[in-house]
GROMACS .gro file of C-alpha atoms in nm:
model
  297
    1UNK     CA    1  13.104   5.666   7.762
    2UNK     CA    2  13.341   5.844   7.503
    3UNK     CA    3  13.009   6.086   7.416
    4UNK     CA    4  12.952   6.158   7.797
    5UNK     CA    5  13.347   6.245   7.803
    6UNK     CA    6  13.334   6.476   7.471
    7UNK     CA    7  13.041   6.644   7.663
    8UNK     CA    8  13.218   6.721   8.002
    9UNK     CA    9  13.491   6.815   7.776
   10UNK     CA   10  13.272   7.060   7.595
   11UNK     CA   11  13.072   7.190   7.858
   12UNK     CA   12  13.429   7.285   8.061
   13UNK     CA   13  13.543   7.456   7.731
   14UNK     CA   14  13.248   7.641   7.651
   15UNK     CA   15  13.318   7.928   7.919
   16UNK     CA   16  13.663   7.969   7.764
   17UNK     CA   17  13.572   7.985   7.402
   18UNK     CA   18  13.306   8.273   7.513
   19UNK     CA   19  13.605   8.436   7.732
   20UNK     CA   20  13.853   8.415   7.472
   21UNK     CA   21  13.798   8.686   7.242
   22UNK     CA   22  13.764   8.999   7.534
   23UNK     CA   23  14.080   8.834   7.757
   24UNK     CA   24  14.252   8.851   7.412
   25UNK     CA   25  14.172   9.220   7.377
   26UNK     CA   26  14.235   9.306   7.778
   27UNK     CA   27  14.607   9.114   7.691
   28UNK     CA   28  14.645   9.340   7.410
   29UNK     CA   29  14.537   9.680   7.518
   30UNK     CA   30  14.592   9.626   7.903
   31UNK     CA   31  14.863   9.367   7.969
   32UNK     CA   32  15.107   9.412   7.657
   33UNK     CA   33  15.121   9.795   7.738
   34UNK     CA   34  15.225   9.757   8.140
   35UNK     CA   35  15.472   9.467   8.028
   36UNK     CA   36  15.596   9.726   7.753
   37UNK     CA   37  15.631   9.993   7.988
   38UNK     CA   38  15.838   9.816   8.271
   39UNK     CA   39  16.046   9.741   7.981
   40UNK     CA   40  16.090  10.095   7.904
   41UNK     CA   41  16.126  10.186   8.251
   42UNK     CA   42  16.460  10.022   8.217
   43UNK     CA   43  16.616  10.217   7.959
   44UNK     CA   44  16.700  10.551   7.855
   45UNK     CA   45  16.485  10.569   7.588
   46UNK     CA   46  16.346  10.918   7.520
   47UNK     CA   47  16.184  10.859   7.192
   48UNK     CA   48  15.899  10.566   7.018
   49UNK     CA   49  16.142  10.549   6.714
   50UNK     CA   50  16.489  10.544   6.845
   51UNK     CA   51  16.666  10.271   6.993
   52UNK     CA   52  16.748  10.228   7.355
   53UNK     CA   53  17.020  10.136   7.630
   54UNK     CA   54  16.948   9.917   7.915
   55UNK     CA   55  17.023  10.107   8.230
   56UNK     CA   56  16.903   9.911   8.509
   57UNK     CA   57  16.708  10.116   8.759
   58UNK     CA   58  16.922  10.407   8.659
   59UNK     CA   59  16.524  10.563   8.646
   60UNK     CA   60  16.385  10.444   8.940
   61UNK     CA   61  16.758  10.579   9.147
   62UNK     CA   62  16.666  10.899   8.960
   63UNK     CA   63  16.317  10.931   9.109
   64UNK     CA   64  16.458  10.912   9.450
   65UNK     CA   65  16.598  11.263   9.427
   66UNK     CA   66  16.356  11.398   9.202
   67UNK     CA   67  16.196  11.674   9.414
   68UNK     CA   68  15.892  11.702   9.088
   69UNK     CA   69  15.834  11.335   9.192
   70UNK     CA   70  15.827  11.392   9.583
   71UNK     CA   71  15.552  11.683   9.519
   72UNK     CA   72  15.396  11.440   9.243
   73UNK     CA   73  15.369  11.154   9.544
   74UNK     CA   74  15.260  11.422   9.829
   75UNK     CA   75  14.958  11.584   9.592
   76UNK     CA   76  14.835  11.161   9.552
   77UNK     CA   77  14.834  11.145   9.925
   78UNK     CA   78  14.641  11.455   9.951
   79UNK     CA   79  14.383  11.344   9.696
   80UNK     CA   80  14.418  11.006   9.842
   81UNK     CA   81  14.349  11.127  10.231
   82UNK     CA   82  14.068  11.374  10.076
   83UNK     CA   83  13.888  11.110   9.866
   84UNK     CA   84  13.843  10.887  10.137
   85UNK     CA   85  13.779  11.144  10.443
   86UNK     CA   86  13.472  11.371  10.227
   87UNK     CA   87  13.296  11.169   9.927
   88UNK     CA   88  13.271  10.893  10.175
   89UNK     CA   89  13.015  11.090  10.445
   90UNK     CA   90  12.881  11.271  10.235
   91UNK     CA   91  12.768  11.028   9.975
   92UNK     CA   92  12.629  10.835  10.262
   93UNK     CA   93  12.462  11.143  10.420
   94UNK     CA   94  12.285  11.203  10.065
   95UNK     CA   95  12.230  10.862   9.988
   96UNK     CA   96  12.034  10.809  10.396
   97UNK     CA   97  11.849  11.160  10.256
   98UNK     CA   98  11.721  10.995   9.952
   99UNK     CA   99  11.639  10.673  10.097
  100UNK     CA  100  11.307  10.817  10.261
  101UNK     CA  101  11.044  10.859  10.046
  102UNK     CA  102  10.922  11.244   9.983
  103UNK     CA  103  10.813  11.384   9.679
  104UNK     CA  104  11.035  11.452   9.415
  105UNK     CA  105  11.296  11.232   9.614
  106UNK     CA  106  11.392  11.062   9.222
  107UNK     CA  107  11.432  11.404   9.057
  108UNK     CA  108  11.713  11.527   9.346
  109UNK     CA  109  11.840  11.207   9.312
  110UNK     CA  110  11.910  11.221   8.971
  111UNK     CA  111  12.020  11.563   9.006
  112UNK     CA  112  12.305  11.459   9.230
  113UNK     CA  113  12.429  11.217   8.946
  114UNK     CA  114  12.458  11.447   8.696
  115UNK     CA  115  12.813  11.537   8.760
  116UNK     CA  116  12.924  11.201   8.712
  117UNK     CA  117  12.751  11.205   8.338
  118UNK     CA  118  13.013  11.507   8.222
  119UNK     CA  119  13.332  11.459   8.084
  120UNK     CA  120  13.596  11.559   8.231
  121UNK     CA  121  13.644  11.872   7.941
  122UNK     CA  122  13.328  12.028   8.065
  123UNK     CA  123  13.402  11.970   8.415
  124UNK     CA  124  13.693  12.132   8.371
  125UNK     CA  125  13.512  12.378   8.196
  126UNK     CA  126  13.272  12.441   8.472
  127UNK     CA  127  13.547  12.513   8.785
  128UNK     CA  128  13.738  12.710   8.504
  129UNK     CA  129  13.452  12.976   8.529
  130UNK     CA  130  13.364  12.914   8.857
  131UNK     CA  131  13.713  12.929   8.990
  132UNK     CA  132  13.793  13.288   8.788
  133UNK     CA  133  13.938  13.544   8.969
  134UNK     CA  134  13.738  13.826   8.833
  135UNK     CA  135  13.445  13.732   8.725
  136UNK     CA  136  13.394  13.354   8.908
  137UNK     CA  137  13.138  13.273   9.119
  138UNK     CA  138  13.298  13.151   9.426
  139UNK     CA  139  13.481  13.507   9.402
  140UNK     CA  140  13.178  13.684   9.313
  141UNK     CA  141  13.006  13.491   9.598
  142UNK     CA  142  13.250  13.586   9.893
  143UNK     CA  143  13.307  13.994   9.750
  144UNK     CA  144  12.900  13.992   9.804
  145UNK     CA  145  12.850  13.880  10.119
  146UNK     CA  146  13.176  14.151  10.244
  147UNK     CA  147  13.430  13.821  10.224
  148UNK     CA  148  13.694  14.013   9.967
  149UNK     CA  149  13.990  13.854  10.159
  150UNK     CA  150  13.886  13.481  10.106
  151UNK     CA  151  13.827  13.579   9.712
  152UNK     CA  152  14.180  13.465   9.546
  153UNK     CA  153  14.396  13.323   9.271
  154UNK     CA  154  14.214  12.994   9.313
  155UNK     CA  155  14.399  12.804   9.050
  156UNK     CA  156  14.699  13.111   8.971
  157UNK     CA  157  14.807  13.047   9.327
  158UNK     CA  158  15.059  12.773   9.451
  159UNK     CA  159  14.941  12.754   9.800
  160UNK     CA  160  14.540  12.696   9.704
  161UNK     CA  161  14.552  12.466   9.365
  162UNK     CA  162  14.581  12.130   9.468
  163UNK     CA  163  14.328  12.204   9.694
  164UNK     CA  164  14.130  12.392   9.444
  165UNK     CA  165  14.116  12.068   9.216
  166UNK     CA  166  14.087  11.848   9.507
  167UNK     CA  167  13.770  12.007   9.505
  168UNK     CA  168  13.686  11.979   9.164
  169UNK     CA  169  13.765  11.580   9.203
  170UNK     CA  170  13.538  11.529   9.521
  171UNK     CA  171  13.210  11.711   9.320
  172UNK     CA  172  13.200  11.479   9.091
  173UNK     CA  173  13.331  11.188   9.309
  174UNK     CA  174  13.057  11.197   9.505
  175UNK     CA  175  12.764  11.083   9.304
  176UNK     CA  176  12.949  10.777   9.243
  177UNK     CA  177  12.974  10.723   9.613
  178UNK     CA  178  12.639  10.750   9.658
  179UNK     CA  179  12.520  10.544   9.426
  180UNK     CA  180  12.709  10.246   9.628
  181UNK     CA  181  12.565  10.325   9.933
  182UNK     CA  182  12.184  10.376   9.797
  183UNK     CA  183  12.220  10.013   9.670
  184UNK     CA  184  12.338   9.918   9.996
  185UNK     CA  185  12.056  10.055  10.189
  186UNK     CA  186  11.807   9.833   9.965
  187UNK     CA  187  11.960   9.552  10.094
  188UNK     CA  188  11.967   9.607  10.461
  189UNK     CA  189  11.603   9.423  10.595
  190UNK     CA  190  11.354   9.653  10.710
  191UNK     CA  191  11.237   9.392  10.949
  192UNK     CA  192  11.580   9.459  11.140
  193UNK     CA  193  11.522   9.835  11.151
  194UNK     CA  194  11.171   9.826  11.297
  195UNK     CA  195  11.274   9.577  11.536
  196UNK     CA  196  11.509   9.823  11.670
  197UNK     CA  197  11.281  10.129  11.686
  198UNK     CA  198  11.030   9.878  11.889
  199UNK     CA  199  11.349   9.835  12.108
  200UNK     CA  200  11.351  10.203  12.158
  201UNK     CA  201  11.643  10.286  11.952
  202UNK     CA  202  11.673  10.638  11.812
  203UNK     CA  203  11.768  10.754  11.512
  204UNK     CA  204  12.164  10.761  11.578
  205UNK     CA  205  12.145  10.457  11.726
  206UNK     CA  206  11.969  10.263  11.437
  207UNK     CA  207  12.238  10.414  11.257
  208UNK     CA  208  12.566  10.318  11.402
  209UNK     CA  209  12.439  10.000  11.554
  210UNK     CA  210  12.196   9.859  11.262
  211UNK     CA  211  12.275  10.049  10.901
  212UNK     CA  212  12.614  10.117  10.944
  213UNK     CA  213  12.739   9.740  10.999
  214UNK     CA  214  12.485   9.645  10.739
  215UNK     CA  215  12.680   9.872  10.518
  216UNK     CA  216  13.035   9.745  10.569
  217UNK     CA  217  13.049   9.584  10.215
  218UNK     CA  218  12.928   9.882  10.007
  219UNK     CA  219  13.168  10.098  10.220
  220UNK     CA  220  13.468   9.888  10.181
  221UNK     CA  221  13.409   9.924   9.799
  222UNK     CA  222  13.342  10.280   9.815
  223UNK     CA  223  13.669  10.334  10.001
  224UNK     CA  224  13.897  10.129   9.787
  225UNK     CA  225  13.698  10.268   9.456
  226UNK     CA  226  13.789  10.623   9.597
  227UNK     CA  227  14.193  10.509   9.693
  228UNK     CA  228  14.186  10.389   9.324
  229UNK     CA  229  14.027  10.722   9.172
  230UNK     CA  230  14.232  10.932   9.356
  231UNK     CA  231  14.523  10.785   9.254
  232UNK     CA  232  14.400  10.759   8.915
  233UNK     CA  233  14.398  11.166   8.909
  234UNK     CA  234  14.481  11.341   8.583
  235UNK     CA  235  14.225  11.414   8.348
  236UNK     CA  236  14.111  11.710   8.591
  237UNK     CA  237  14.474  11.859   8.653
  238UNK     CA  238  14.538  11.812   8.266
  239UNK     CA  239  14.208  12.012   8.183
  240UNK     CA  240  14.262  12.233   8.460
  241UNK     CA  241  14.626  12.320   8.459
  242UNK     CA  242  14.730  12.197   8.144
  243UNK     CA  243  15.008  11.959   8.342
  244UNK     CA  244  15.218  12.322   8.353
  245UNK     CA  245  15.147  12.399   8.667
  246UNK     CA  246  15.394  12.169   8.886
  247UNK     CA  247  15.250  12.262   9.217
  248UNK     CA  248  14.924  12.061   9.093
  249UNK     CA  249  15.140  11.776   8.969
  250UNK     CA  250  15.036  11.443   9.025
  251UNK     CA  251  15.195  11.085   8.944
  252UNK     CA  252  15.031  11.086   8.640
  253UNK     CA  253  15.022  11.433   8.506
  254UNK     CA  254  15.397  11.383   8.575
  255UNK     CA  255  15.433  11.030   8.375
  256UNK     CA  256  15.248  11.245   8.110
  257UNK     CA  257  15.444  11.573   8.083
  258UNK     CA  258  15.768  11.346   8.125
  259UNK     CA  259  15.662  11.090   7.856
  260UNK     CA  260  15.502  11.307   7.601
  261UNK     CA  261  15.618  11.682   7.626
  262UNK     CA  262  15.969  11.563   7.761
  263UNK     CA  263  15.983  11.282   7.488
  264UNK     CA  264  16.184  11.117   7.807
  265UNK     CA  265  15.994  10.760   7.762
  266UNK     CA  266  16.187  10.599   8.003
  267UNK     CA  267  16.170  10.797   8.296
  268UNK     CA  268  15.786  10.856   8.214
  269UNK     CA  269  15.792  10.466   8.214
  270UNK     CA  270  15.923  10.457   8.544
  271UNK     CA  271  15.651  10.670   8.711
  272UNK     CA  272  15.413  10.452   8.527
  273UNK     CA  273  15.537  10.158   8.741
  274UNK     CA  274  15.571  10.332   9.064
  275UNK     CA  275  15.220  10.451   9.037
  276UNK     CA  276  15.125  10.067   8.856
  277UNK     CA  277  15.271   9.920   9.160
  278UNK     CA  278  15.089  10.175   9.451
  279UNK     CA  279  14.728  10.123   9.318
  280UNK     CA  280  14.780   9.702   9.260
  281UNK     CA  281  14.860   9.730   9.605
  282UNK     CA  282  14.567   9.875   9.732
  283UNK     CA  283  14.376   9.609   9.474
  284UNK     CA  284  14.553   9.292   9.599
  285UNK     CA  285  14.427   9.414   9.975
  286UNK     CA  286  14.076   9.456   9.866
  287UNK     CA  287  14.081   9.109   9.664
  288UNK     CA  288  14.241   8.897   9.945
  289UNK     CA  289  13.970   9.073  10.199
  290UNK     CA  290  13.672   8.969   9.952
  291UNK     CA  291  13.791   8.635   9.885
  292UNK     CA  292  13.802   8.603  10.274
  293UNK     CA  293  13.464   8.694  10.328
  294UNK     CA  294  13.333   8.473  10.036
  295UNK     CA  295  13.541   8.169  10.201
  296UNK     CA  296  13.407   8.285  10.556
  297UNK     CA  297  13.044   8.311  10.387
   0.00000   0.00000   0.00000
């Protein structure tokens, strides 16, 4: 009896022994650094190696009337809005395109997921050139086909380069989407699509009434994946704009600049959360809706 005990024992701690060493690691490099920096976020620290003063949410009042931060939180709604309104359709559109069989069909696919095997330097890169006023090829494109007055400052110009790197984000956001929705189509039953054309169902009526409900899970994750990304936005408007463009600024370009350039840690700290606390938002929503379908399941 004490054996069989041991054993339960043991097979219950087994999982945790195997678990312990990476939720160590995630504590240390992912938990320790948000605890640190909501912390910081209530100080005036503005430097790693100089003390601090607990001010409360002296940082967080400050933010209110920050215009930087307004235009920081209006350029995440823009990428948020634009993240789920274009990768979405169109990384289904692609994905329904390469679920037929045609020759080559593999080759294109891959094609389309090459932007998301390209750091973010080379992306940047990329749009740099393409984006040129002089010599770019989205200039060069519209001054050839008699289009000079669309060819612009596409990243000089205030007005166009949020947009412009919008852009930039969606091209390689895309692929990713795509690849969620081409596993989704596997699992929809083909016995439930020719059952429909036997009906006499057309093609847009397979669509909304058959695929597209089959699809609910994969888009559900491709929406809140693409809330997440978008608000996750910085590598591109660092590469792009070097964070010294403020019209571009976004949450974390701003947490960044104010952080690192500013040395103001605390402030930068307090951006951290704001954003910290937007995205586990959007997470908590899409946990509590999977855990209700499991329990409904």
């Amino acid at each position: 009896m004490k054996i069989g005990k041991f054993t339960v024992h043991k097979q219950h701690l087994a999982p945790w022994l195997f678990l312990a060493l990476p939720l160590a690691m995630y504590a240390v490099w992912v938990i320790v650094p948000i605890l640190q920096s909501m912390v910081f976020s209530l100080t005036d620290r503005d430097s790693i190696l100089y003390g601090r003063q607990y001010i409360g949410l002296g940082n967080f009042i400050r933010l209110i009337s920050d215009p930087t931060f307004h235009l920081a939180l209006k350029n995440n709604l823009f990428w948020m809005i634009a993240f789920v309104l274009l990768p979405i359709p169109i990384g289904l559109a692609i994905a329904m395109f390469f679920n037929q069989d045609f020759p080559g069909a593999k080759l294109f696919k891959t094609a389309f997921f090459i932007p998301m095997t390209l750091s973010y330097a080379v992306i940047g890169t990329i749009w740099a050139w393409i984006y040129h006023p002089d010599f770019g090829a989205l200039n060069s494109l519209f001054r050839s086909l008699g289009l000079d007055n669309l060819a612009m400052q596409w990243l000089g110009d205030r007005r166009y380069m949020t947009g412009a790197l919008i852009v930039v984000g969606i091209w390689r956001q895309v692929p990713y989407v795509m690849i969620l929705y081409v596993a989704g189509l596997k699992n929809v039953p083909v016995e439930l699509v020719e059952a429909s054309m036997i009906d006499g169902a057309g093609w847009w009526q397979r669509f909304v009434r058959v695929i597209l409900p089959m699809l609910r899970p994969a888009t559900v994750v491709a929406v809140t994946i693409s809330i997440i990304d978008s608000l996750r936005a910085f590598d591109i408007v660092y590469v792009m704009t070097n964070t010294k463009a403020r019209a571009a600024e976004v949450l974390a370009s701003y947490m960044y600049s104010s952080s690192f350039q500013y040395q103001d840690y605390g402030y930068g700290s307090a951006i951290a959360v704001v954003q910290f606390a937007i995205t586990l938002g959007f997470i908590l929503v899409y946990v509590h809706n999977t855990m209700k379908k499991e329990t409904e399941l």
